[in-house]
Amino acid sequence: MADFPNVTSPRELMQLFEEYGLQPHKRLGQNFLIDANIVRKIVDALEVEAGDLVFEIGPGAGALTTELAKSGAQLVAIELDRGLCGLLGNLFEKWPNVKLINKDVLKLNWGSLFAEFCKDGQTVKLVSNLPYVISGPFVYAILKSSFPFQRAIIMLQKEVARRLVTAPGESDYGALSVLCQYYTDGEVLFNVSKNVFWPRPGVSSAVLKLKPGERLLGVEEETVLWDLVQGAFQQRRKTLLNNMNRIYPSLKNKLPEILEEAAIKEQARPEDLSSGQFAMLARITYNYLK
Ligand code: SAM
């Protein structure tokens, strides 16, 4: 691989783009990593081992992909941009452990991806320098699939990363925070300057580590959790009681009893509840709905 390009070198990256007639697209959140040190830190945080199955979202020109491929892991890289897929296809032509999928990750079904690529007992990890334009929907999608990874390292807009791990009562605590904290244990590892990307983005980034959390509910109870959390935060300044009146009109007369059973005050607002309290409330509500 002596002539493999160094895509974290701005000069070599721009040369490659010119050669393939490519331009960075803002609408696809294309800001490419041009700092080998940050690439190393992300790959190290993934703790990747030979034999792991790693899904990479948005490989771009291959900055992370190149380091991951060297680890001996089986890599499935999902990239929407057809031009970049052409470039990656050539770069990784001789790497049997790299599989490219030219699709929109938001339209993929994680169940089918696992059925196709995951061998029994294999450790599955997720890594991405996530395009900012899809960060919310993407995080919802992996949570909705019950976060089927042993570890995920995701670079996100700094404010979004913070929102996912923030505590109840904070102004940025919302539905995404509750659901993320129900399915995962999250930690912001480090911040990343705008200067390590080409082109330079308008926002700062942070790298987040997610590991599976302890899921307290059964699958049907989790459906109630989603309805409850997403419904409650539609009107976050209203009390939980008022919100639940709107979400579950059939339980109107039972709601004070439900809240009491969950040890939640009637005046509590959605932003006051931890993910554990929401889970408890979902379980009790489920029992009343049955
Ligand atoms: N991983 C590369 C890096 O770190 O230099 C590129 C990261 S860039 C921030 C995001 C990448 O995600 C781009 O290559 C972009 O084309 C791709 N992308 C954007 N939307 C996507 C989607 N819906 N599905 C899959 N890939 C997408």
Coordinates of C-alpha atoms and ligand atoms in Angstrom, one line a residue:
M1 CA 0.0 0.0 0.0
A2 CA 3.0 2.3 -0.5
D3 CA 1.1 4.7 -2.8
F4 CA -2.0 4.9 -0.6
P5 CA -2.8 8.6 -0.3
N6 CA -2.7 10.3 3.1
V7 CA -6.2 11.8 3.1
T8 CA -5.6 13.7 6.3
S9 CA -3.1 15.8 4.4
P10 CA -5.1 18.8 3.0
R11 CA -2.8 18.9 -0.1
E12 CA -3.3 15.2 -0.9
L13 CA -7.0 15.4 -0.1
M14 CA -7.6 18.4 -2.4
Q15 CA -5.5 16.7 -5.1
L16 CA -7.7 13.6 -4.9
F17 CA -10.9 15.6 -5.1
E18 CA -9.5 17.3 -8.2
E19 CA -8.5 14.0 -9.8
Y20 CA -12.1 12.6 -9.2
G21 CA -13.8 15.9 -10.1
L22 CA -15.4 16.2 -6.6
Q23 CA -16.4 19.2 -4.5
P24 CA -17.4 19.1 -0.8
H25 CA -21.2 19.3 -0.5
K26 CA -22.5 21.4 2.4
R27 CA -26.0 19.8 2.2
L28 CA -24.3 16.4 3.0
G29 CA -22.5 17.9 6.0
Q30 CA -19.1 17.2 4.2
N31 CA -16.3 18.5 6.5
F32 CA -13.4 16.2 6.2
L33 CA -10.9 15.4 9.0
I34 CA -7.4 16.7 8.1
D35 CA -5.7 16.0 11.4
A36 CA -4.1 12.6 11.9
N37 CA -4.0 13.1 15.6
I38 CA -7.7 13.4 16.0
V39 CA -8.3 10.4 13.7
R40 CA -6.0 8.4 15.9
K41 CA -7.8 9.5 19.1
I42 CA -11.2 8.5 17.6
V43 CA -9.9 5.1 16.5
D44 CA -8.2 4.5 19.8
A45 CA -11.5 5.4 21.6
L46 CA -13.3 2.7 19.6
E47 CA -10.9 0.1 21.0
V48 CA -11.2 -1.8 17.8
E49 CA -9.8 -5.4 17.6
A50 CA -9.2 -7.8 14.7
G51 CA -12.5 -9.7 14.2
D52 CA -14.8 -6.9 15.3
L53 CA -17.5 -5.8 13.0
V54 CA -17.4 -2.0 12.6
F55 CA -20.1 0.1 11.0
E56 CA -18.7 3.5 9.8
I57 CA -21.3 6.1 8.8
G58 CA -20.1 8.6 6.2
P59 CA -16.6 7.5 5.5
G60 CA -16.1 10.5 3.2
A61 CA -12.6 10.3 1.7
G62 CA -11.6 7.6 4.1
A63 CA -9.7 9.3 7.0
L64 CA -11.1 7.0 9.7
T65 CA -11.7 4.1 7.3
T66 CA -8.0 3.8 6.5
E67 CA -7.0 3.5 10.1
L68 CA -9.9 1.1 10.9
A69 CA -9.1 -1.1 7.9
K70 CA -5.5 -1.6 9.2
S71 CA -6.8 -3.0 12.5
G72 CA -8.1 -6.2 10.8
A73 CA -11.7 -5.5 11.8
Q74 CA -14.4 -6.2 9.3
L75 CA -15.6 -2.8 8.2
V76 CA -18.9 -1.8 6.7
A77 CA -18.8 1.8 5.5
I78 CA -22.1 3.5 4.5
E79 CA -21.7 6.6 2.3
L80 CA -24.5 8.5 0.5
D81 CA -22.3 10.4 -1.9
R82 CA -21.9 8.4 -5.1
G83 CA -18.7 10.4 -6.2
L84 CA -17.0 9.6 -2.8
C85 CA -18.1 6.0 -3.1
G86 CA -16.3 5.8 -6.5
L87 CA -13.1 7.2 -4.8
L88 CA -13.4 4.9 -1.8
G89 CA -14.1 1.9 -4.1
N90 CA -10.7 2.5 -5.8
L91 CA -8.8 3.2 -2.6
F92 CA -10.0 0.1 -0.8
E93 CA -10.2 -2.2 -3.8
K94 CA -7.5 -4.5 -2.4
W95 CA -8.9 -4.6 1.2
P96 CA -11.2 -7.6 1.5
N97 CA -12.2 -6.5 5.0
V98 CA -13.8 -3.2 3.7
K99 CA -17.3 -3.3 2.4
L100 CA -18.9 -0.2 1.0
I101 CA -22.6 0.6 0.9
N102 CA -23.7 3.5 -1.3
K103 CA -27.0 4.4 0.6
D104 CA -28.6 6.9 2.9
V105 CA -28.0 5.5 6.4
L106 CA -31.4 6.9 7.5
K107 CA -33.1 4.6 5.1
L108 CA -31.3 1.4 6.2
N109 CA -32.8 -1.1 8.5
W110 CA -30.3 -2.1 11.2
G111 CA -31.9 -5.5 11.7
S112 CA -31.2 -6.4 8.1
L113 CA -27.7 -5.0 8.3
F114 CA -27.0 -7.2 11.3
A115 CA -28.5 -10.2 9.6
E116 CA -26.3 -9.7 6.6
F117 CA -23.0 -8.9 8.2
C118 CA -22.9 -10.0 11.8
K119 CA -21.6 -13.4 12.7
D120 CA -22.7 -15.1 15.9
G121 CA -21.0 -13.7 19.0
Q122 CA -19.2 -11.0 17.0
T123 CA -18.5 -7.7 18.8
V124 CA -20.2 -4.9 16.8
K125 CA -19.1 -1.2 17.0
L126 CA -20.2 2.0 15.4
V127 CA -18.0 5.0 14.4
S128 CA -18.8 8.2 12.7
N129 CA -17.7 11.7 12.1
L130 CA -21.4 12.3 11.7
P131 CA -22.8 14.8 9.1
Y132 CA -24.4 17.5 11.3
V133 CA -27.4 17.7 9.1
I134 CA -28.6 14.2 10.1
S135 CA -27.4 14.0 13.7
G136 CA -30.8 14.1 15.4
P137 CA -32.6 11.6 13.1
F138 CA -29.6 9.3 13.1
V139 CA -29.3 9.2 16.9
Y140 CA -33.1 8.5 17.1
A141 CA -32.7 5.7 14.5
I142 CA -30.0 3.9 16.4
L143 CA -31.9 4.2 19.7
K144 CA -35.1 3.0 18.0
S145 CA -33.2 -0.1 16.9
S146 CA -32.4 -0.6 20.7
F147 CA -28.7 0.5 20.2
P148 CA -27.4 -2.9 19.0
F149 CA -23.7 -1.9 19.4
Q150 CA -21.2 -2.8 22.1
R151 CA -19.6 0.6 21.7
A152 CA -20.1 3.7 19.6
I153 CA -17.7 6.7 19.0
I154 CA -19.5 9.5 17.3
M155 CA -18.3 13.0 16.5
L156 CA -21.2 15.5 16.6
Q157 CA -21.8 19.2 16.9
K158 CA -20.7 20.1 20.4
E159 CA -24.1 21.3 21.6
V160 CA -25.8 18.1 20.3
A161 CA -23.2 15.9 22.1
R162 CA -23.8 17.8 25.3
R163 CA -27.5 17.5 25.0
L164 CA -27.3 13.7 24.8
V165 CA -25.6 13.4 28.2
T166 CA -26.9 16.4 30.0
A167 CA -28.8 16.1 33.4
P168 CA -32.5 16.6 34.1
G169 CA -33.3 20.3 34.8
E170 CA -30.7 21.6 32.4
S171 CA -32.1 23.9 29.6
D172 CA -30.9 21.6 26.8
Y173 CA -32.4 18.4 28.5
G174 CA -35.0 17.0 26.1
A175 CA -36.6 13.9 24.6
L176 CA -33.3 12.9 22.9
S177 CA -31.4 13.2 26.2
V178 CA -34.0 11.0 28.0
L179 CA -34.0 8.3 25.3
C180 CA -30.3 8.3 24.9
Q181 CA -29.8 8.0 28.6
Y182 CA -32.3 5.1 28.8
Y183 CA -30.6 3.0 26.1
T184 CA -26.9 4.0 26.6
D185 CA -24.3 5.2 29.1
G186 CA -22.8 8.2 27.4
E187 CA -19.7 10.3 27.9
V188 CA -18.3 13.3 26.0
L189 CA -14.6 12.3 25.5
F190 CA -13.1 15.5 24.1
N191 CA -13.9 18.7 22.1
V192 CA -12.6 19.1 18.5
S193 CA -11.6 22.5 17.0
K194 CA -13.1 23.7 13.7
N195 CA -9.6 24.0 12.4
V196 CA -9.1 20.3 11.9
F197 CA -11.6 20.0 9.0
W198 CA -11.7 20.9 5.4
P199 CA -13.7 22.9 4.6
R200 CA -13.9 24.5 8.1
P201 CA -17.4 24.1 9.5
G202 CA -19.4 26.9 11.2
V203 CA -19.8 24.9 14.5
S204 CA -17.5 23.2 17.0
S205 CA -17.5 19.5 17.5
A206 CA -17.2 16.9 20.3
V207 CA -16.5 13.2 20.4
L208 CA -19.0 11.1 22.3
K209 CA -18.7 7.6 23.6
L210 CA -21.9 5.5 23.9
K211 CA -22.1 2.1 25.5
P212 CA -25.3 0.0 26.0
G213 CA -27.1 0.9 29.2
E214 CA -29.2 -1.3 31.4
R215 CA -32.6 -1.5 29.7
L216 CA -35.2 -1.8 32.4
L217 CA -38.3 -2.3 30.2
G218 CA -39.8 -4.9 28.0
V219 CA -40.4 -4.1 24.3
E220 CA -44.1 -3.2 24.7
E221 CA -43.3 -1.0 27.7
E222 CA -40.6 0.7 25.6
T223 CA -43.2 1.7 23.0
V224 CA -45.0 3.5 25.8
L225 CA -41.7 5.1 26.9
W226 CA -41.2 6.6 23.4
D227 CA -44.8 8.0 23.2
L228 CA -44.6 9.4 26.7
V229 CA -41.2 11.0 26.3
Q230 CA -41.7 12.4 22.8
G231 CA -45.3 13.6 23.7
A232 CA -44.2 15.2 27.0
F233 CA -41.5 17.3 25.5
Q234 CA -43.8 18.7 22.8
Q235 CA -45.0 21.0 25.6
R236 CA -42.0 21.0 28.0
R237 CA -43.2 24.0 30.0
K238 CA -46.5 22.3 30.9
T239 CA -46.7 19.9 33.8
L240 CA -46.4 16.2 33.2
L241 CA -50.0 15.7 34.4
N242 CA -51.2 18.2 31.7
N243 CA -49.1 16.5 29.0
M244 CA -50.3 13.0 30.0
N245 CA -53.9 14.2 29.8
R246 CA -53.2 15.1 26.2
I247 CA -51.2 11.9 25.4
Y248 CA -53.6 9.5 27.1
P249 CA -57.1 10.9 27.2
S250 CA -58.5 7.5 28.1
L251 CA -56.5 7.5 31.4
K252 CA -57.6 11.0 32.4
N253 CA -59.1 9.9 35.8
K254 CA -56.3 7.6 36.6
L255 CA -53.4 10.0 36.1
P256 CA -53.0 11.3 39.6
E257 CA -52.9 7.6 40.8
I258 CA -50.3 6.7 38.2
L259 CA -48.1 9.6 39.1
E260 CA -48.4 8.8 42.8
E261 CA -47.5 5.2 42.1
A262 CA -44.4 6.4 40.3
A263 CA -43.5 8.8 43.2
I264 CA -43.7 11.8 40.8
K265 CA -45.3 15.1 42.0
E266 CA -48.3 16.3 40.0
Q267 CA -46.5 19.7 39.4
A268 CA -43.4 18.0 37.9
R269 CA -42.4 19.1 34.4
P270 CA -41.0 16.7 31.8
E271 CA -37.5 18.2 32.2
D272 CA -37.4 17.3 35.9
L273 CA -37.5 13.6 35.3
S274 CA -34.5 11.3 34.8
S275 CA -34.6 8.6 32.2
G276 CA -35.0 6.0 35.1
Q277 CA -38.1 7.9 36.3
F278 CA -39.5 8.1 32.8
A279 CA -39.0 4.3 32.5
M280 CA -40.8 3.7 35.8
L281 CA -43.7 5.9 34.6
A282 CA -43.8 4.1 31.3
R283 CA -44.1 0.7 33.0
I284 CA -46.9 1.9 35.3
T285 CA -48.8 3.6 32.4
Y286 CA -48.4 0.5 30.3
N287 CA -50.0 -1.6 33.1
Y288 CA -53.0 0.9 33.2
L289 CA -53.3 0.9 29.4
K290 CA -53.4 -2.9 29.1
Ligands
SAM1 N1 -15.5 10.4 7.8 C1 -15.1 11.4 6.9 C2 -14.0 12.2 7.7 O1 -14.1 12.2 8.9 O2 -13.3 13.0 7.1 C3 -16.2 12.3 6.4 C4 -17.1 12.9 7.5 S1 -18.2 14.1 6.8 C5 -18.5 15.1 8.3 C6 -19.8 13.2 6.7 C7 -19.9 12.2 5.6 O3 -21.2 11.6 5.7 C8 -19.8 12.7 4.2 O4 -18.9 11.9 3.5 C9 -21.2 12.7 3.7 O5 -21.3 12.5 2.3 C10 -21.8 11.5 4.4 N2 -23.2 11.5 4.5 C11 -24.1 12.6 4.6 N3 -25.3 12.2 4.8 C12 -25.3 10.9 4.8 C13 -26.4 9.9 4.9 N4 -27.6 10.2 5.0 N5 -26.0 8.6 4.8 C14 -24.7 8.2 4.6 N6 -23.7 9.1 4.5 C15 -24.0 10.4 4.6

